[in-house]
Coordinates of C-alpha atoms in Angstrom, one line a residue:
Chain L
X18 CA 0.2 -11.8 -42.9
X19 CA 0.4 -13.1 -39.3
X20 CA -3.1 -13.9 -38.1
X21 CA -4.5 -11.8 -35.1
X22 CA -4.9 -14.2 -32.2
X23 CA -8.4 -14.9 -30.7
X24 CA -9.3 -13.2 -27.5
X25 CA -9.8 -16.5 -25.6
X26 CA -6.4 -17.7 -26.6
X27 CA -4.8 -14.4 -25.6
X28 CA -6.4 -14.7 -22.2
X29 CA -5.1 -18.2 -21.8
X30 CA -1.6 -17.1 -22.7
X31 CA -1.8 -14.1 -20.3
X32 CA -2.9 -16.3 -17.5
X33 CA 0.0 -18.7 -18.1
X34 CA 2.4 -15.8 -18.1
X35 CA 1.1 -14.4 -14.8
X36 CA 1.1 -17.9 -13.2
X37 CA 4.8 -18.4 -14.3
X38 CA 5.8 -14.9 -13.0
X39 CA 4.1 -15.5 -9.7
X40 CA 5.9 -18.8 -9.1
X41 CA 9.2 -17.0 -9.2
X42 CA 8.3 -13.8 -7.5
X43 CA 6.5 -15.4 -4.6
X44 CA 9.3 -17.9 -4.0
X45 CA 11.7 -14.9 -3.5
X46 CA 9.4 -12.5 -1.7
X47 CA 10.8 -11.6 1.8
X48 CA 14.0 -13.5 1.2
X49 CA 17.4 -11.8 1.3
X50 CA 18.0 -10.6 -2.3
X51 CA 20.8 -8.6 -3.9
X52 CA 19.4 -5.3 -5.1
X53 CA 21.1 -4.0 -8.2
X54 CA 20.6 -0.4 -9.3
X55 CA 19.9 -0.1 -13.1
X56 CA 21.0 2.7 -15.4
X57 CA 17.9 4.7 -14.6
X58 CA 18.5 4.2 -10.8
X59 CA 15.5 1.9 -10.5
X60 CA 16.2 -1.3 -8.5
X61 CA 16.1 -4.9 -9.9
X62 CA 16.5 -8.3 -8.3
X63 CA 16.8 -11.9 -9.3
X64 CA 13.1 -12.1 -8.8
X65 CA 12.3 -9.6 -11.5
X66 CA 14.7 -11.3 -13.9
X67 CA 13.6 -14.9 -13.2
X68 CA 10.0 -14.0 -13.5
X69 CA 10.4 -12.2 -16.9
X70 CA 12.6 -15.0 -18.2
X71 CA 9.8 -17.5 -17.3
X72 CA 7.3 -15.4 -19.2
X73 CA 9.5 -15.2 -22.3
X74 CA 10.0 -19.0 -22.2
X75 CA 6.3 -19.4 -22.5
X76 CA 5.9 -16.9 -25.3
X77 CA 8.9 -18.5 -27.1
X78 CA 7.2 -21.9 -27.0
X79 CA 3.6 -20.8 -27.7
X80 CA 3.8 -17.6 -29.6
X81 CA 7.2 -17.6 -31.3
X82 CA 6.0 -15.1 -33.9
X83 CA 4.8 -12.4 -31.4
X84 CA 6.9 -9.4 -30.3
X85 CA 8.0 -8.8 -26.8
X86 CA 8.7 -5.5 -24.9
X87 CA 10.0 -6.4 -21.5
X88 CA 11.3 -4.4 -18.6
X89 CA 14.3 -6.6 -17.8
X90 CA 15.3 -8.5 -20.9
X91 CA 14.6 -6.1 -23.7
X92 CA 12.7 -5.9 -27.0
X93 CA 12.2 -8.4 -29.9
X94 CA 10.1 -8.3 -33.1
X95 CA 8.4 -4.9 -32.4
X96 CA 7.0 -5.1 -36.0
X97 CA 4.9 -8.2 -35.1
X98 CA 1.1 -8.2 -35.2
X99 CA 1.0 -9.0 -31.5
X100 CA 3.3 -7.4 -29.0
X101 CA 3.4 -8.5 -25.4
X102 CA 4.5 -5.8 -23.0
X103 CA 5.8 -7.3 -19.7
X104 CA 6.6 -6.0 -16.3
X105 CA 7.4 -9.0 -14.1
X106 CA 7.4 -7.0 -10.9
X107 CA 5.9 -3.5 -10.9
X108 CA 6.8 -2.0 -7.6
X109 CA 10.2 -3.5 -7.0
X110 CA 10.7 -1.1 -4.1
X111 CA 7.5 -2.5 -2.5
X112 CA 8.7 -6.0 -3.2
X113 CA 12.1 -5.5 -1.5
X114 CA 10.6 -3.7 1.5
X115 CA 8.1 -6.5 2.1
X116 CA 5.0 -4.7 1.1
X117 CA 2.4 -6.8 -0.8
X118 CA 1.5 -4.0 -3.2
X119 CA 3.6 -5.2 -6.2
X120 CA 2.2 -6.9 -9.2
X121 CA 2.9 -8.4 -12.6
X122 CA 1.7 -6.2 -15.5
X123 CA 0.9 -7.7 -18.9
X124 CA -0.4 -5.9 -22.0
X125 CA -1.0 -7.3 -25.5
X126 CA -0.8 -4.7 -28.2
X127 CA -2.4 -5.3 -31.6
X128 CA -2.0 -2.6 -34.2
X129 CA -0.8 -0.1 -31.5
X130 CA -4.0 -0.7 -29.4
X131 CA -4.2 -2.6 -26.1
X132 CA -6.2 -5.8 -26.7
X133 CA -5.6 -7.2 -23.2
X134 CA -4.4 -5.6 -20.0
X135 CA -3.6 -7.5 -16.8
X136 CA -2.6 -6.5 -13.3
X137 CA -1.8 -9.7 -11.3
X138 CA -1.2 -9.2 -7.5
X139 CA 0.3 -12.5 -6.3
X140 CA 0.4 -11.8 -2.6
X141 CA -3.2 -10.6 -2.6
X142 CA -4.4 -13.4 -4.8
X143 CA -6.1 -10.9 -7.1
X144 CA -5.9 -11.1 -10.9
X145 CA -7.4 -8.1 -12.7
X146 CA -7.8 -8.4 -16.5
X147 CA -9.6 -6.5 -19.2
X148 CA -10.0 -7.2 -22.9
X149 CA -11.2 -4.7 -25.4
X150 CA -14.9 -5.2 -26.0
X151 CA -15.1 -7.9 -23.4
X152 CA -15.1 -5.9 -20.1
X153 CA -12.9 -6.3 -17.0
X154 CA -12.8 -8.8 -14.2
X155 CA -11.2 -9.4 -10.9
X156 CA -10.7 -13.1 -10.3
X157 CA -13.5 -13.7 -12.8
X158 CA -16.0 -11.3 -11.3
X159 CA -17.0 -8.3 -13.5
X160 CA -15.7 -4.9 -12.3
X161 CA -16.2 -1.5 -13.6
X162 CA -14.9 2.0 -13.0
X163 CA -17.0 4.5 -10.9
X164 CA -19.4 7.0 -12.4
X165 CA -17.5 9.9 -10.8
X166 CA -17.6 12.9 -13.1
X167 CA -16.5 15.8 -10.8
X168 CA -13.0 16.5 -9.5
X169 CA -14.5 17.7 -6.2
X170 CA -15.9 14.2 -5.7
X171 CA -12.9 12.3 -6.9
X172 CA -10.5 10.1 -5.0
X173 CA -7.0 10.4 -6.5
X174 CA -3.9 8.3 -6.0
X175 CA -0.3 8.5 -7.1
X176 CA 2.7 6.4 -6.0
X177 CA 4.9 9.1 -4.6
X178 CA 5.7 12.9 -4.9
X179 CA 9.2 11.7 -5.9
X180 CA 8.0 10.4 -9.4
X181 CA 7.4 14.0 -10.5
X182 CA 9.7 16.8 -11.7
X183 CA 9.0 20.2 -10.1
X184 CA 6.6 21.4 -12.8
X185 CA 4.7 18.1 -13.0
X186 CA 4.4 18.1 -9.2
X187 CA 2.9 21.5 -9.3
X188 CA 0.3 20.3 -11.9
X189 CA -0.5 17.1 -9.8
X190 CA -0.7 19.2 -6.7
X191 CA -3.1 21.7 -8.3
X192 CA -5.4 18.9 -9.5
X193 CA -5.2 16.7 -6.4
X194 CA -5.9 19.4 -3.9
X195 CA -9.3 19.9 -5.5
X196 CA -10.2 16.2 -5.1
X197 CA -12.2 14.8 -2.3
X198 CA -9.3 12.6 -1.1
X199 CA -5.7 12.2 -2.2
X200 CA -3.6 9.1 -1.4
X201 CA 0.0 8.1 -2.0
X202 CA 1.6 4.7 -2.5
X203 CA 0.5 1.5 -4.1
X204 CA 2.4 1.4 -7.4
X205 CA 0.2 -0.5 -9.9
X206 CA -2.5 -1.2 -7.4
X207 CA -4.0 2.3 -7.8
X208 CA -4.9 1.4 -11.4
X209 CA -6.6 -1.8 -10.2
X210 CA -8.6 0.2 -7.6
X211 CA -9.7 2.5 -10.5
X212 CA -10.8 -0.4 -12.5
X213 CA -12.7 -1.7 -9.5
X214 CA -14.5 1.6 -8.9
X215 CA -12.9 2.6 -5.5
X216 CA -10.5 5.2 -6.9
X217 CA -11.5 7.7 -9.5
X218 CA -8.2 9.2 -10.7
X219 CA -4.6 8.0 -11.0
X220 CA -2.0 10.6 -12.2
X221 CA 1.6 9.7 -12.6
X222 CA 4.8 10.7 -14.5
X223 CA 8.1 9.1 -15.4
X224 CA 6.5 5.8 -16.3
X225 CA 7.6 3.3 -19.0
X226 CA 5.3 1.5 -21.5
X227 CA 5.5 -1.7 -19.4
X228 CA 4.2 0.3 -16.4
X229 CA 1.2 1.8 -18.1
X230 CA 0.0 -0.3 -21.0
X231 CA -1.3 -3.3 -18.9
X232 CA -3.2 -0.9 -16.5
X233 CA -4.5 1.1 -19.5
X234 CA -6.0 -2.0 -21.1
X235 CA -7.6 -3.1 -17.9
X236 CA -9.1 0.3 -17.1
X237 CA -10.4 1.0 -20.6
X238 CA -12.2 -2.4 -20.6
X239 CA -13.7 -1.4 -17.2
X240 CA -15.2 1.7 -18.7
X241 CA -12.5 4.2 -17.8
X242 CA -10.1 6.3 -19.9
X243 CA -6.3 6.5 -19.8
X244 CA -4.2 8.9 -21.8
X245 CA -1.1 11.0 -21.5
X246 CA -1.3 14.5 -20.0
X247 CA -2.2 15.9 -23.5
X248 CA -5.2 13.6 -23.8
X249 CA -3.4 11.5 -26.4
X250 CA -3.7 7.7 -26.3
X251 CA -0.8 5.8 -24.8
X252 CA 1.6 3.8 -26.8
X253 CA 5.1 2.5 -26.8
X254 CA 6.4 6.0 -27.5
X255 CA 4.5 8.1 -25.0
X256 CA 6.3 10.5 -22.6
X257 CA 5.6 8.6 -19.4
X258 CA 2.9 11.0 -18.1
X259 CA -0.3 9.1 -17.3
X260 CA -3.8 10.3 -16.5
X261 CA -6.3 7.6 -15.8
X262 CA -9.9 8.6 -15.0
X263 CA -13.1 6.7 -14.3
X264 CA -15.2 8.8 -16.7
X265 CA -14.7 10.9 -19.8
X266 CA -16.1 13.9 -18.0
X267 CA -13.8 13.5 -15.1
X268 CA -10.9 13.0 -17.5
X269 CA -11.7 16.3 -19.3
X270 CA -11.8 18.3 -16.0
X271 CA -8.6 16.7 -14.8
X272 CA -6.8 17.3 -18.1
X273 CA -7.7 21.0 -17.9
X274 CA -6.4 21.3 -14.3
X275 CA -3.1 19.5 -15.2
X276 CA -2.6 22.0 -18.0
X277 CA -3.8 25.1 -16.2
Chain G
X4 CA -5.2 -3.6 44.0
X5 CA -6.3 -5.0 40.7
X6 CA -3.9 -7.8 39.7
X7 CA -1.8 -7.4 36.5
X8 CA -3.0 -10.0 34.0
X9 CA -0.7 -12.8 32.8
X10 CA 1.0 -12.4 29.4
X11 CA -0.6 -15.5 27.9
X12 CA -4.1 -14.3 29.0
X13 CA -3.4 -10.9 27.5
X14 CA -2.5 -12.5 24.2
X15 CA -5.6 -14.7 24.2
X16 CA -7.8 -11.6 24.8
X17 CA -5.9 -9.6 22.1
X18 CA -6.5 -12.4 19.6
X19 CA -10.2 -12.6 20.4
X20 CA -10.4 -8.8 19.9
X21 CA -8.7 -8.9 16.6
X22 CA -10.8 -11.9 15.4
X23 CA -14.0 -10.0 16.3
X24 CA -12.9 -6.8 14.6
X25 CA -12.0 -8.7 11.5
X26 CA -15.4 -10.4 11.2
X27 CA -17.0 -7.0 11.0
X28 CA -14.4 -5.2 8.9
X29 CA -14.0 -7.9 6.3
X30 CA -17.8 -8.3 5.9
X31 CA -18.1 -4.6 5.0
X32 CA -14.9 -4.2 3.0
X33 CA -15.6 -3.2 -0.7
X34 CA -19.3 -2.8 0.0
X35 CA -21.1 0.5 -0.5
X36 CA -20.7 2.4 2.9
X37 CA -21.7 5.9 4.0
X38 CA -18.5 7.8 4.9
X39 CA -19.0 10.3 7.7
X40 CA -16.5 13.0 8.4
X41 CA -15.5 13.3 12.1
X42 CA -14.8 16.5 14.0
X43 CA -11.1 16.2 13.0
X44 CA -12.1 15.6 9.4
X45 CA -11.0 12.0 9.4
X46 CA -13.5 9.6 7.9
X47 CA -15.5 6.9 9.8
X48 CA -17.8 4.2 8.6
X49 CA -20.2 1.6 10.0
X50 CA -17.3 -0.9 9.7
X51 CA -15.1 1.1 12.2
X52 CA -17.9 1.5 14.6
X53 CA -19.2 -2.1 14.5
X54 CA -15.6 -3.5 14.8
X55 CA -14.8 -1.5 17.9
X56 CA -18.2 -2.2 19.5
X57 CA -17.5 -6.0 19.0
X58 CA -14.1 -5.5 20.7
X59 CA -15.7 -3.6 23.6
X60 CA -18.3 -6.3 24.1
X61 CA -15.5 -8.9 24.6
X62 CA -13.6 -6.7 27.1
X63 CA -16.9 -6.0 28.9
X64 CA -17.5 -9.7 29.3
X65 CA -13.9 -10.9 30.0
X66 CA -12.1 -7.9 31.5
X67 CA -14.8 -5.7 33.0
X68 CA -12.3 -4.0 35.3
X69 CA -9.9 -3.0 32.5
X70 CA -9.8 0.5 31.0
X71 CA -10.5 1.3 27.3
X72 CA -9.2 4.0 25.0
X73 CA -10.9 3.6 21.7
X74 CA -10.9 5.6 18.5
X75 CA -14.7 5.4 17.8
X76 CA -16.4 4.9 21.2
X77 CA -14.4 6.9 23.7
X78 CA -12.6 6.3 27.0
X79 CA -13.5 4.4 30.1
X80 CA -11.6 3.7 33.4
X81 CA -8.3 5.2 32.4
X82 CA -7.1 4.8 36.0
X83 CA -7.3 1.0 35.6
X84 CA -4.1 -1.2 35.9
X85 CA -4.8 -2.5 32.4
X86 CA -5.8 -0.1 29.6
X87 CA -6.7 -1.4 26.1
X88 CA -6.1 1.1 23.3
X89 CA -8.1 0.2 20.3
X90 CA -8.2 1.3 16.6
X91 CA -10.7 -0.9 14.8
X92 CA -9.6 0.2 11.4
X93 CA -6.4 2.1 11.0
X94 CA -6.3 3.4 7.5
X95 CA -10.0 4.1 7.0
X96 CA -9.1 5.9 3.8
X97 CA -7.4 2.8 2.5
X98 CA -10.5 0.8 3.6
X99 CA -12.9 2.9 1.7
X100 CA -10.8 3.1 -1.4
X101 CA -10.5 -0.7 -1.6
X102 CA -6.8 -1.0 -0.6
X103 CA -5.9 -4.0 1.6
X104 CA -3.4 -1.9 3.7
X105 CA -5.6 -1.2 6.7
X106 CA -5.4 -3.0 10.0
X107 CA -6.7 -3.3 13.5
X108 CA -4.4 -1.9 16.1
X109 CA -4.4 -3.1 19.7
X110 CA -2.2 -2.0 22.6
X111 CA -2.4 -3.1 26.2
X112 CA -0.9 -0.5 28.6
X113 CA 0.2 -1.5 32.1
X114 CA 1.5 1.3 34.3
X115 CA 1.9 3.6 31.2
X116 CA 4.1 1.0 29.4
X117 CA 3.0 -1.1 26.4
X118 CA 2.8 -4.7 27.5
X119 CA 1.3 -6.0 24.2
X120 CA 1.1 -4.4 20.8
X121 CA -0.7 -5.9 17.8
X122 CA -1.1 -5.0 14.1
X123 CA -3.7 -7.3 12.5
X124 CA -4.1 -7.1 8.7
X125 CA -7.3 -9.0 7.9
X126 CA -7.1 -8.8 4.1
X127 CA -3.5 -10.0 4.1
X128 CA -4.1 -12.6 6.7
X129 CA -1.1 -11.3 8.8
X130 CA -1.3 -10.9 12.5
X131 CA 1.8 -9.2 14.0
X132 CA 2.1 -9.2 17.8
X133 CA 4.8 -8.2 20.3
X134 CA 4.9 -8.6 24.0
X135 CA 7.4 -6.9 26.3
X136 CA 10.1 -9.4 27.1
X137 CA 8.6 -12.1 24.8
X138 CA 9.6 -10.9 21.4
X139 CA 7.5 -10.3 18.3
X140 CA 5.8 -12.7 15.8
X141 CA 4.0 -12.6 12.5
X142 CA 1.4 -15.4 12.4
X143 CA 3.4 -17.2 15.1
X144 CA 6.8 -16.8 13.4
X145 CA 9.5 -14.8 15.2
X146 CA 10.4 -11.5 13.5
X147 CA 12.8 -8.8 14.4
X148 CA 13.8 -5.4 13.3
X149 CA 16.8 -4.9 11.0
X150 CA 20.4 -4.1 12.2
X151 CA 20.5 -0.9 10.1
X152 CA 22.4 1.8 12.0
X153 CA 23.1 4.4 9.4
X154 CA 20.6 6.8 7.8
X155 CA 22.3 6.5 4.4
X156 CA 21.5 2.7 4.4
X157 CA 17.9 3.1 5.8
X158 CA 14.6 2.6 4.1
X159 CA 12.1 5.1 5.4
X160 CA 8.3 5.1 5.0
X161 CA 5.5 7.5 5.9
X162 CA 1.9 7.5 5.0
X163 CA 1.6 10.8 3.1
X164 CA 3.2 14.3 2.9
X165 CA -0.3 15.5 3.9
X166 CA 0.0 14.3 7.5
X167 CA 2.7 16.9 8.2
X168 CA 2.5 20.6 8.9
X169 CA 5.0 22.7 7.0
X170 CA 7.8 22.7 9.6
X171 CA 7.4 18.9 10.3
X172 CA 7.4 18.2 6.5
X173 CA 10.7 20.1 6.3
X174 CA 12.1 17.9 9.1
X175 CA 10.8 14.7 7.5
X176 CA 12.1 15.8 4.1
X177 CA 15.6 16.6 5.5
X178 CA 15.9 13.2 7.1
X179 CA 14.3 11.1 4.3
X180 CA 16.3 12.6 1.5
X181 CA 19.4 11.2 3.2
X182 CA 18.0 7.7 3.3
X183 CA 18.7 4.9 0.8
X184 CA 15.0 4.8 -0.1
X185 CA 11.9 6.7 0.8
X186 CA 8.4 5.4 0.4
X187 CA 4.9 6.7 0.9
X188 CA 1.6 5.0 1.8
X189 CA 0.7 2.0 3.8
X190 CA -0.8 3.5 7.1
X191 CA 0.0 1.1 9.9
X192 CA 1.7 -1.4 7.6
X193 CA 4.9 0.5 7.6
X194 CA 5.3 -0.3 11.3
X195 CA 4.7 -4.0 10.6
X196 CA 7.4 -3.8 7.9
X197 CA 9.8 -2.2 10.5
X198 CA 9.1 -5.0 13.0
X199 CA 9.8 -7.5 10.2
X200 CA 13.1 -6.0 9.2
X201 CA 12.2 -4.8 5.7
X202 CA 11.8 -1.1 6.6
X203 CA 14.2 0.7 8.9
X204 CA 12.5 4.0 9.8
X205 CA 8.9 5.2 10.1
X206 CA 8.4 8.9 10.7
X207 CA 4.9 10.4 11.1
X208 CA 3.0 13.3 12.7
X209 CA -0.6 14.0 13.7
X210 CA -1.2 10.6 15.1
X211 CA -3.4 9.6 18.0
X212 CA -2.5 7.1 20.8
X213 CA -4.6 4.4 19.2
X214 CA -2.5 4.9 16.0
X215 CA 0.9 4.6 17.6
X216 CA 0.7 2.5 20.8
X217 CA 0.0 -0.9 19.2
X218 CA 2.8 -0.4 16.6
X219 CA 5.1 0.8 19.3
X220 CA 4.6 -2.3 21.4
X221 CA 5.1 -4.5 18.4
X222 CA 8.3 -2.8 17.3
X223 CA 9.9 -2.6 20.7
X224 CA 9.3 -6.3 21.2
X225 CA 11.0 -6.8 17.8
X226 CA 14.1 -5.0 19.0
X227 CA 13.3 -1.6 17.6
X228 CA 12.8 1.8 19.3
X229 CA 9.8 4.1 19.1
X230 CA 9.6 7.6 20.6
X231 CA 8.3 11.0 19.9
X232 CA 10.4 13.5 18.0
X233 CA 12.1 14.6 21.2
X234 CA 13.2 11.0 21.9
X235 CA 10.6 10.6 24.8
X236 CA 8.7 7.4 25.2
X237 CA 5.1 7.5 23.8
X238 CA 2.1 7.5 26.0
X239 CA -1.5 8.6 26.0
X240 CA -0.5 12.2 26.2
X241 CA 2.2 12.4 23.5
X242 CA 2.0 15.1 20.8
X243 CA 1.4 12.7 17.9
X244 CA 4.8 12.9 16.3
X245 CA 6.3 9.4 16.0
X246 CA 9.9 8.2 15.2
X247 CA 10.2 4.5 14.9
X248 CA 13.7 3.0 14.2
X249 CA 15.2 -0.4 13.8
X250 CA 18.2 0.3 16.1
X251 CA 19.2 2.7 18.8
X252 CA 22.0 4.1 16.7
X253 CA 19.7 4.8 13.7
X254 CA 17.2 6.3 16.1
X255 CA 19.8 8.7 17.5
X256 CA 20.9 9.8 14.0
X257 CA 17.3 10.3 12.8
X258 CA 16.4 12.3 15.9
X259 CA 19.3 14.7 15.3
X260 CA 18.3 15.2 11.6
X261 CA 14.6 15.8 12.6
X262 CA 15.8 18.5 15.0
X263 CA 18.5 20.0 12.8

């Protein structure tokens, strides 16, 4: 049986992955890049590909037995005890339009559960990381989700109305209009804000495992709760609908409004 | 007759204003703040008020004869040859939710025309400034708007669907759906992106002079064009609808689609 890695060693690896990704992404930020449209119509550039390749090189050298689920270069050993889920540049549209709100997302899955979740924001110089049972930190400083328990007090964010189908938009709209404030934009940064206590709800749809597992690990280590729109835990096979909330009570109310 | 100030001296003053505002806003960013709802339902905090007061202190000492049109502390001497239009924190909702995409906006009006426009982004460490006839710069480096002339190639951004009334949303939606990419969020940062050539169109409504005059001065110095939705130049009495475009041709096409 493959041994489960120690939390400190996982954090060391995750930091090395994020450092390597940032070297490539920052080098190419705000430079002229060819933008290729993928099969799902999402854009990709040389920066995404080079950053993920650099992360995979590190895993190949230091964790050859671990599995990898990456946005750009596919899947390997998904039956391994440790699976690294990698999004080299979450917010490629932000990246190619010169906005600083793009990040590298890293999750380490152990037995289907997120042991470590990281959102690294290279332009901002903010590294957010959470580990199950060890809390969450931004650049080494402890952070935690807010205590918000009522929808009427909540600040909600989503990336864009365009990520929802018509029925999902209706559900999001119903929930978000009851919130104290609703905001658009930010890609992965909304999840970091939730972990830091300045946003209370993030609701999205159409996401992939590499979009939500890193944020989910971070937020749960910060005391929040992240599920799909049925309240089920997120995994590699979820349907891409994400509900992240600062507290269990807020999560319950939001879930009811999404389903209403 | 009051003498018109020299461009270099105007830039020196604008830099001093932005430095002073940033000292107050950064000190209070991500700290617990009371959020007060103004008459127009927009939020304000101690940070907005302290930052604008610091700017007005500088103008009082160094340009006592100039006029001031500020978001938080009102209007003085609007018949002066020089009028400073100040928004200490554009994107107060971003500020209070811990997002870095808020900025200080400064415009210097001379004879109804924007002589200097500045977007200062304290968290990002980016100061964008344009002066009529002297080009635009980000942290001292020359920037210019893109050459994009076709709506189908354009990248468009707006802060939120919630800034539009129903008819204006329909107009925005009609235009933006024909663009290569549409993005939400960012408050004033979208205008900086346009000045830097990574966004081609910004379309908004419900804005105030202190929201659009600084960005307009920056973008026009960067080679772009900024008007209301009738194609008229912006001033203190515009109706709050803003169309900013990288080129005159793109502006003409966008104007036609907004009116269609």
